[in-house]
Amino acid sequence: MRTPYRITVIGTGYLGITHAACMAKLGHEVLGLDIDEEKIQQLNNGNLPIYEAGLEEILRDGLAAGNLRFTTSFQKAAEFGDIHFLCLGTPQVKDGWAADTSQLDSAVEALAPHVGQDCLVVGKSTVPVGTAERLAGKLTELAPRGTTVDLAWNPEFLREGFAVEDTLSPDRIVIGVRTEAAEKTLRALYAPLGDIPLVVTDFATAELVKVAANSFLATKISYINAMAEICEAAHADVTALARALSYDDRIGRRFLSPGIGFGGGCLPKDIRAFMARAEELGAGRALAFLREVDAINQRRRARAVDLARELVGGSLKNRTVAVLGAAFKPESDDIRDSPALAIAHAIHLEGGRASVYDPAALDNARKAFPELDYASSALEAARGAHVALLLTEWSDFTELDPEQLGLVVADRNIVDGRNVLDPAAWQAAAWNYRAPGRP
Ligand code: UDX
């Protein structure tokens, strides 16, 4: 294969845009593809359709250098690429827990018949184990006679908010391959990233690494949130408990922050899809604990609503609730399965008036939850509120001055849904402070 490689990146979500821009930064010729024409136009104009720190600059650099472009044409992509990355979404199916892999199937069906030369297709999406094997068969079946289309599986571990950093300096690279040629190509492709631990394995193991990692992280969060439930019952403080646990190197500090739990486009749907696939494989019992991980996570959302209700005297009806945060985590505009919006919606259903503010996710939130009220700043959201809920730990919120916020609210009641505020400072300013897992 010629170097720099000619790469296509199919699917321009958080993963695809980041991967395309970063591959261009490494000097490769990159063509990104999506079926959404508006998005492609936006990207070709150098505008990022998502919020991700540092990414727009890399996108613009690639466009200016001429080695990064975007298209909606599978034919062009097929003719152009030596390596085709599949970065399509695998959302939860509407009527169950499984992952919907139809975007991957459609992409392979649209690409394969047009490939002009021997090439390597590399799956990066999170998929049910067995998908790579199935897609490999499909590629062979649909590729033009005489053309070899090899497949590799190379799961992506990037975190939103750190997407560029995670792509250019990953903790590890995992590749599932069937041929030495595929391994050689991917080793060469990623060599410029430096000395990154590389695990070369088979398709099934590579597919499983991703869901195993996300299940572990989800379990760790739900573990500390289960401890929060116990602390609530025993009048103990889960933040002190977590801190004490974290000094044990074997446990560690990360993903041990108690609060309203995990959301986003990955953790919640990945654990469900993993359980669904395990059932199909006859190994459902092995993942029975993930059902509880999910249930604990859902209960944390309900608990935040309980705390708000208690603070306003037992009923949220006609109460104004300032909701600080809409994104599923800070430094992102992603609202998929966001705990903050789920809580705001629940308050709305109880007759409360949820006034939502988020530094980046307001447009997305408005589209998904038009029934909620939206404000243009934290102070605006808090004006006249009977209780304020801090639900996404943006620094705009963690740095709020309790005195200043106190001047605009109707009542000084706050729920610290992420356990990020200093209770003493808020109590000193005459706020009733409540937080999950704290007395
Ligand atoms: C996750 C994985 O971390 C990443 O490796 C994978 O590629 C995609 O899924 P992401 O969805 O971007 O990344 O978010 P992450 O930072 O993992 O946070 C997930 C959720 O857990 C957020 O809602 C966050 O607020 C919550 N969380 C995280 C906690 O509630 N407590 C914690 O201690 C850590």
PDB file of C-alpha atoms in Angstrom, residues 183-366:
ATOM      1  CA  GLU A 183      -1.698  -6.271  11.119  1.00  0.00           C
ATOM      2  CA  LYS A 184       1.249  -4.812   9.229  1.00  0.00           C
ATOM      3  CA  THR A 185      -0.845  -2.017   7.728  1.00  0.00           C
ATOM      4  CA  LEU A 186      -2.361  -1.003  11.072  1.00  0.00           C
ATOM      5  CA  ARG A 187       0.979  -1.171  12.871  1.00  0.00           C
ATOM      6  CA  ALA A 188       2.459   1.141  10.243  1.00  0.00           C
ATOM      7  CA  LEU A 189      -0.551   3.468  10.333  1.00  0.00           C
ATOM      8  CA  TYR A 190      -0.349   3.958  14.091  1.00  0.00           C
ATOM      9  CA  ALA A 191       3.462   3.938  14.353  1.00  0.00           C
ATOM     10  CA  PRO A 192       3.651   7.776  14.356  1.00  0.00           C
ATOM     11  CA  LEU A 193       1.659   7.809  17.642  1.00  0.00           C
ATOM     12  CA  GLY A 194       4.756   6.445  19.390  1.00  0.00           C
ATOM     13  CA  ASP A 195       5.230   3.575  21.759  1.00  0.00           C
ATOM     14  CA  ILE A 196       1.596   2.727  22.532  1.00  0.00           C
ATOM     15  CA  PRO A 197       0.763  -0.720  24.007  1.00  0.00           C
ATOM     16  CA  LEU A 198      -0.672  -2.761  21.136  1.00  0.00           C
ATOM     17  CA  VAL A 199      -2.824  -5.863  21.550  1.00  0.00           C
ATOM     18  CA  VAL A 200      -3.178  -7.955  18.410  1.00  0.00           C
ATOM     19  CA  THR A 201      -5.928 -10.520  18.634  1.00  0.00           C
ATOM     20  CA  ASP A 202      -8.856 -12.122  16.805  1.00  0.00           C
ATOM     21  CA  PHE A 203     -12.088 -10.397  15.735  1.00  0.00           C
ATOM     22  CA  ALA A 204     -14.230 -11.636  18.621  1.00  0.00           C
ATOM     23  CA  THR A 205     -11.762 -10.614  21.338  1.00  0.00           C
ATOM     24  CA  ALA A 206     -11.228  -7.187  19.791  1.00  0.00           C
ATOM     25  CA  GLU A 207     -14.991  -6.608  19.673  1.00  0.00           C
ATOM     26  CA  LEU A 208     -15.371  -7.744  23.286  1.00  0.00           C
ATOM     27  CA  VAL A 209     -12.587  -5.538  24.675  1.00  0.00           C
ATOM     28  CA  LYS A 210     -14.666  -2.426  24.076  1.00  0.00           C
ATOM     29  CA  VAL A 211     -17.864  -3.618  25.761  1.00  0.00           C
ATOM     30  CA  ALA A 212     -15.872  -5.227  28.562  1.00  0.00           C
ATOM     31  CA  ALA A 213     -14.105  -1.913  29.232  1.00  0.00           C
ATOM     32  CA  ASN A 214     -17.315   0.108  29.200  1.00  0.00           C
ATOM     33  CA  SER A 215     -19.112  -2.432  31.409  1.00  0.00           C
ATOM     34  CA  PHE A 216     -16.287  -2.245  33.906  1.00  0.00           C
ATOM     35  CA  LEU A 217     -16.463   1.553  34.007  1.00  0.00           C
ATOM     36  CA  ALA A 218     -20.252   1.501  34.351  1.00  0.00           C
ATOM     37  CA  THR A 219     -19.945  -1.054  37.153  1.00  0.00           C
ATOM     38  CA  LYS A 220     -17.413   1.088  38.986  1.00  0.00           C
ATOM     39  CA  ILE A 221     -19.728   4.111  38.856  1.00  0.00           C
ATOM     40  CA  SER A 222     -22.737   2.081  39.956  1.00  0.00           C
ATOM     41  CA  TYR A 223     -20.672   0.501  42.714  1.00  0.00           C
ATOM     42  CA  ILE A 224     -19.940   3.856  44.316  1.00  0.00           C
ATOM     43  CA  ASN A 225     -23.535   4.915  43.712  1.00  0.00           C
ATOM     44  CA  ALA A 226     -24.715   1.765  45.495  1.00  0.00           C
ATOM     45  CA  MET A 227     -22.469   2.819  48.385  1.00  0.00           C
ATOM     46  CA  ALA A 228     -24.229   6.208  48.199  1.00  0.00           C
ATOM     47  CA  GLU A 229     -27.556   4.430  48.744  1.00  0.00           C
ATOM     48  CA  ILE A 230     -26.129   2.653  51.777  1.00  0.00           C
ATOM     49  CA  CYS A 231     -24.673   5.912  53.095  1.00  0.00           C
ATOM     50  CA  GLU A 232     -28.087   7.543  52.750  1.00  0.00           C
ATOM     51  CA  ALA A 233     -29.632   4.751  54.822  1.00  0.00           C
ATOM     52  CA  ALA A 234     -26.825   4.802  57.412  1.00  0.00           C
ATOM     53  CA  HIS A 235     -26.341   8.592  57.617  1.00  0.00           C
ATOM     54  CA  ALA A 236     -22.777   8.279  56.328  1.00  0.00           C
ATOM     55  CA  ASP A 237     -20.902  10.360  53.760  1.00  0.00           C
ATOM     56  CA  VAL A 238     -20.158   8.662  50.433  1.00  0.00           C
ATOM     57  CA  THR A 239     -17.682  11.351  49.339  1.00  0.00           C
ATOM     58  CA  ALA A 240     -15.439  10.659  52.328  1.00  0.00           C
ATOM     59  CA  LEU A 241     -15.930   6.931  51.766  1.00  0.00           C
ATOM     60  CA  ALA A 242     -14.906   7.254  48.102  1.00  0.00           C
ATOM     61  CA  ARG A 243     -11.880   9.321  49.013  1.00  0.00           C
ATOM     62  CA  ALA A 244     -10.774   6.752  51.561  1.00  0.00           C
ATOM     63  CA  LEU A 245     -11.235   3.900  49.061  1.00  0.00           C
ATOM     64  CA  SER A 246      -9.333   5.752  46.364  1.00  0.00           C
ATOM     65  CA  TYR A 247      -6.018   5.695  48.258  1.00  0.00           C
ATOM     66  CA  ASP A 248      -5.939   1.953  47.677  1.00  0.00           C
ATOM     67  CA  ASP A 249      -4.068   1.672  44.363  1.00  0.00           C
ATOM     68  CA  ARG A 250      -5.986  -1.472  43.520  1.00  0.00           C
ATOM     69  CA  ILE A 251      -9.242   0.483  43.607  1.00  0.00           C
ATOM     70  CA  GLY A 252      -8.071   3.858  42.341  1.00  0.00           C
ATOM     71  CA  ARG A 253      -9.700   7.254  42.269  1.00  0.00           C
ATOM     72  CA  ARG A 254     -11.109   7.421  38.757  1.00  0.00           C
ATOM     73  CA  PHE A 255     -14.733   6.626  37.929  1.00  0.00           C
ATOM     74  CA  LEU A 256     -15.464   6.561  41.631  1.00  0.00           C
ATOM     75  CA  SER A 257     -17.378   9.849  41.771  1.00  0.00           C
ATOM     76  CA  PRO A 258     -20.827   9.339  43.283  1.00  0.00           C
ATOM     77  CA  GLY A 259     -23.746  11.349  41.986  1.00  0.00           C
ATOM     78  CA  ILE A 260     -26.589  11.080  39.502  1.00  0.00           C
ATOM     79  CA  GLY A 261     -24.834   8.367  37.524  1.00  0.00           C
ATOM     80  CA  PHE A 262     -23.715   7.729  33.990  1.00  0.00           C
ATOM     81  CA  GLY A 263     -25.306   8.669  30.681  1.00  0.00           C
ATOM     82  CA  GLY A 264     -24.132   9.372  27.166  1.00  0.00           C
ATOM     83  CA  GLY A 265     -24.132   7.550  23.873  1.00  0.00           C
ATOM     84  CA  CYS A 266     -21.946   4.667  25.091  1.00  0.00           C
ATOM     85  CA  LEU A 267     -22.094   3.361  28.653  1.00  0.00           C
ATOM     86  CA  PRO A 268     -25.889   2.902  29.024  1.00  0.00           C
ATOM     87  CA  LYS A 269     -26.524   1.326  25.640  1.00  0.00           C
ATOM     88  CA  ASP A 270     -23.305  -0.688  25.642  1.00  0.00           C
ATOM     89  CA  ILE A 271     -24.110  -2.545  28.846  1.00  0.00           C
ATOM     90  CA  ARG A 272     -27.603  -3.337  27.551  1.00  0.00           C
ATOM     91  CA  ALA A 273     -26.343  -4.501  24.157  1.00  0.00           C
ATOM     92  CA  PHE A 274     -23.719  -6.634  25.909  1.00  0.00           C
ATOM     93  CA  MET A 275     -26.410  -8.321  28.025  1.00  0.00           C
ATOM     94  CA  ALA A 276     -28.586  -8.884  24.952  1.00  0.00           C
ATOM     95  CA  ARG A 277     -25.715 -10.470  23.034  1.00  0.00           C
ATOM     96  CA  ALA A 278     -24.680 -12.624  25.994  1.00  0.00           C
ATOM     97  CA  GLU A 279     -28.265 -13.966  26.145  1.00  0.00           C
ATOM     98  CA  GLU A 280     -28.098 -14.861  22.458  1.00  0.00           C
ATOM     99  CA  LEU A 281     -24.851 -16.703  23.098  1.00  0.00           C
ATOM    100  CA  GLY A 282     -26.402 -18.644  25.985  1.00  0.00           C
ATOM    101  CA  ALA A 283     -24.122 -16.861  28.471  1.00  0.00           C
ATOM    102  CA  GLY A 284     -26.634 -14.395  29.886  1.00  0.00           C
ATOM    103  CA  ARG A 285     -25.983 -15.395  33.499  1.00  0.00           C
ATOM    104  CA  ALA A 286     -22.411 -14.120  33.301  1.00  0.00           C
ATOM    105  CA  LEU A 287     -23.702 -10.590  32.875  1.00  0.00           C
ATOM    106  CA  ALA A 288     -26.702 -10.703  35.210  1.00  0.00           C
ATOM    107  CA  PHE A 289     -24.918  -8.170  37.439  1.00  0.00           C
ATOM    108  CA  LEU A 290     -25.106  -5.570  34.664  1.00  0.00           C
ATOM    109  CA  ARG A 291     -28.870  -5.514  35.074  1.00  0.00           C
ATOM    110  CA  GLU A 292     -28.269  -4.277  38.620  1.00  0.00           C
ATOM    111  CA  VAL A 293     -25.619  -1.801  37.415  1.00  0.00           C
ATOM    112  CA  ASP A 294     -28.257  -0.317  35.104  1.00  0.00           C
ATOM    113  CA  ALA A 295     -30.936  -0.334  37.819  1.00  0.00           C
ATOM    114  CA  ILE A 296     -28.680   1.416  40.355  1.00  0.00           C
ATOM    115  CA  ASN A 297     -27.902   4.016  37.708  1.00  0.00           C
ATOM    116  CA  GLN A 298     -31.591   4.672  37.010  1.00  0.00           C
ATOM    117  CA  ARG A 299     -32.370   4.928  40.737  1.00  0.00           C
ATOM    118  CA  ARG A 300     -29.815   7.742  41.103  1.00  0.00           C
ATOM    119  CA  ARG A 301     -31.856   9.877  38.736  1.00  0.00           C
ATOM    120  CA  ALA A 302     -34.996   9.257  40.769  1.00  0.00           C
ATOM    121  CA  ARG A 303     -33.090  10.060  43.957  1.00  0.00           C
ATOM    122  CA  ALA A 304     -32.132  13.511  42.629  1.00  0.00           C
ATOM    123  CA  VAL A 305     -35.812  14.244  41.981  1.00  0.00           C
ATOM    124  CA  ASP A 306     -36.634  13.042  45.540  1.00  0.00           C
ATOM    125  CA  LEU A 307     -34.039  15.417  47.010  1.00  0.00           C
ATOM    126  CA  ALA A 308     -35.451  18.350  45.032  1.00  0.00           C
ATOM    127  CA  ARG A 309     -38.998  17.481  46.102  1.00  0.00           C
ATOM    128  CA  GLU A 310     -37.997  17.189  49.774  1.00  0.00           C
ATOM    129  CA  LEU A 311     -36.275  20.580  49.661  1.00  0.00           C
ATOM    130  CA  VAL A 312     -39.389  22.343  48.338  1.00  0.00           C
ATOM    131  CA  GLY A 313     -41.640  20.831  50.974  1.00  0.00           C
ATOM    132  CA  GLY A 314     -42.988  17.637  49.447  1.00  0.00           C
ATOM    133  CA  SER A 315     -44.389  18.567  46.042  1.00  0.00           C
ATOM    134  CA  LEU A 316     -42.785  19.941  42.893  1.00  0.00           C
ATOM    135  CA  LYS A 317     -46.105  21.136  41.482  1.00  0.00           C
ATOM    136  CA  ASN A 318     -45.827  24.768  40.363  1.00  0.00           C
ATOM    137  CA  ARG A 319     -42.326  25.006  41.832  1.00  0.00           C
ATOM    138  CA  THR A 320     -39.570  26.576  39.762  1.00  0.00           C
ATOM    139  CA  VAL A 321     -36.485  24.382  39.510  1.00  0.00           C
ATOM    140  CA  ALA A 322     -33.171  25.689  38.142  1.00  0.00           C
ATOM    141  CA  VAL A 323     -31.504  22.853  36.243  1.00  0.00           C
ATOM    142  CA  LEU A 324     -27.801  23.564  35.833  1.00  0.00           C
ATOM    143  CA  GLY A 325     -26.568  21.243  33.095  1.00  0.00           C
ATOM    144  CA  ALA A 326     -28.074  19.395  30.160  1.00  0.00           C
ATOM    145  CA  ALA A 327     -25.081  17.587  28.615  1.00  0.00           C
ATOM    146  CA  PHE A 328     -24.382  14.066  29.932  1.00  0.00           C
ATOM    147  CA  LYS A 329     -21.009  15.354  31.103  1.00  0.00           C
ATOM    148  CA  PRO A 330     -19.045  18.618  30.991  1.00  0.00           C
ATOM    149  CA  GLU A 331     -17.016  19.685  27.935  1.00  0.00           C
ATOM    150  CA  SER A 332     -19.572  18.070  25.655  1.00  0.00           C
ATOM    151  CA  ASP A 333     -22.806  19.097  23.929  1.00  0.00           C
ATOM    152  CA  ASP A 334     -23.982  15.479  23.848  1.00  0.00           C
ATOM    153  CA  ILE A 335     -27.351  14.934  25.511  1.00  0.00           C
ATOM    154  CA  ARG A 336     -27.834  11.273  24.640  1.00  0.00           C
ATOM    155  CA  ASP A 337     -29.317   9.549  27.704  1.00  0.00           C
ATOM    156  CA  SER A 338     -28.281  12.542  29.784  1.00  0.00           C
ATOM    157  CA  PRO A 339     -29.093  12.120  33.490  1.00  0.00           C
ATOM    158  CA  ALA A 340     -29.556  15.910  33.756  1.00  0.00           C
ATOM    159  CA  LEU A 341     -32.293  16.034  31.137  1.00  0.00           C
ATOM    160  CA  ALA A 342     -33.948  12.862  32.409  1.00  0.00           C
ATOM    161  CA  ILE A 343     -34.208  14.556  35.829  1.00  0.00           C
ATOM    162  CA  ALA A 344     -35.472  17.832  34.316  1.00  0.00           C
ATOM    163  CA  HIS A 345     -38.100  15.894  32.372  1.00  0.00           C
ATOM    164  CA  ALA A 346     -39.214  13.986  35.485  1.00  0.00           C
ATOM    165  CA  ILE A 347     -39.643  17.302  37.320  1.00  0.00           C
ATOM    166  CA  HIS A 348     -41.723  18.605  34.426  1.00  0.00           C
ATOM    167  CA  LEU A 349     -43.929  15.496  34.629  1.00  0.00           C
ATOM    168  CA  GLU A 350     -44.551  16.233  38.333  1.00  0.00           C
ATOM    169  CA  GLY A 351     -45.833  19.690  37.421  1.00  0.00           C
ATOM    170  CA  GLY A 352     -42.631  21.572  38.209  1.00  0.00           C
ATOM    171  CA  ARG A 353     -41.206  24.288  35.974  1.00  0.00           C
ATOM    172  CA  ALA A 354     -37.696  23.203  35.002  1.00  0.00           C
ATOM    173  CA  SER A 355     -35.544  26.080  33.799  1.00  0.00           C
ATOM    174  CA  VAL A 356     -32.487  24.582  32.127  1.00  0.00           C
ATOM    175  CA  TYR A 357     -29.119  26.121  31.332  1.00  0.00           C
ATOM    176  CA  ASP A 358     -26.024  24.485  29.829  1.00  0.00           C
ATOM    177  CA  PRO A 359     -22.937  26.171  28.346  1.00  0.00           C
ATOM    178  CA  ALA A 360     -22.875  23.944  25.222  1.00  0.00           C
ATOM    179  CA  ALA A 361     -25.879  21.641  24.956  1.00  0.00           C
ATOM    180  CA  LEU A 362     -28.855  24.033  24.902  1.00  0.00           C
ATOM    181  CA  ASP A 363     -29.620  23.649  21.187  1.00  0.00           C
ATOM    182  CA  ASN A 364     -29.576  19.871  21.386  1.00  0.00           C
ATOM    183  CA  ALA A 365     -31.630  19.915  24.591  1.00  0.00           C
ATOM    184  CA  ARG A 366     -34.259  22.238  23.114  1.00  0.00           C
TER     185      ARG A 366
END
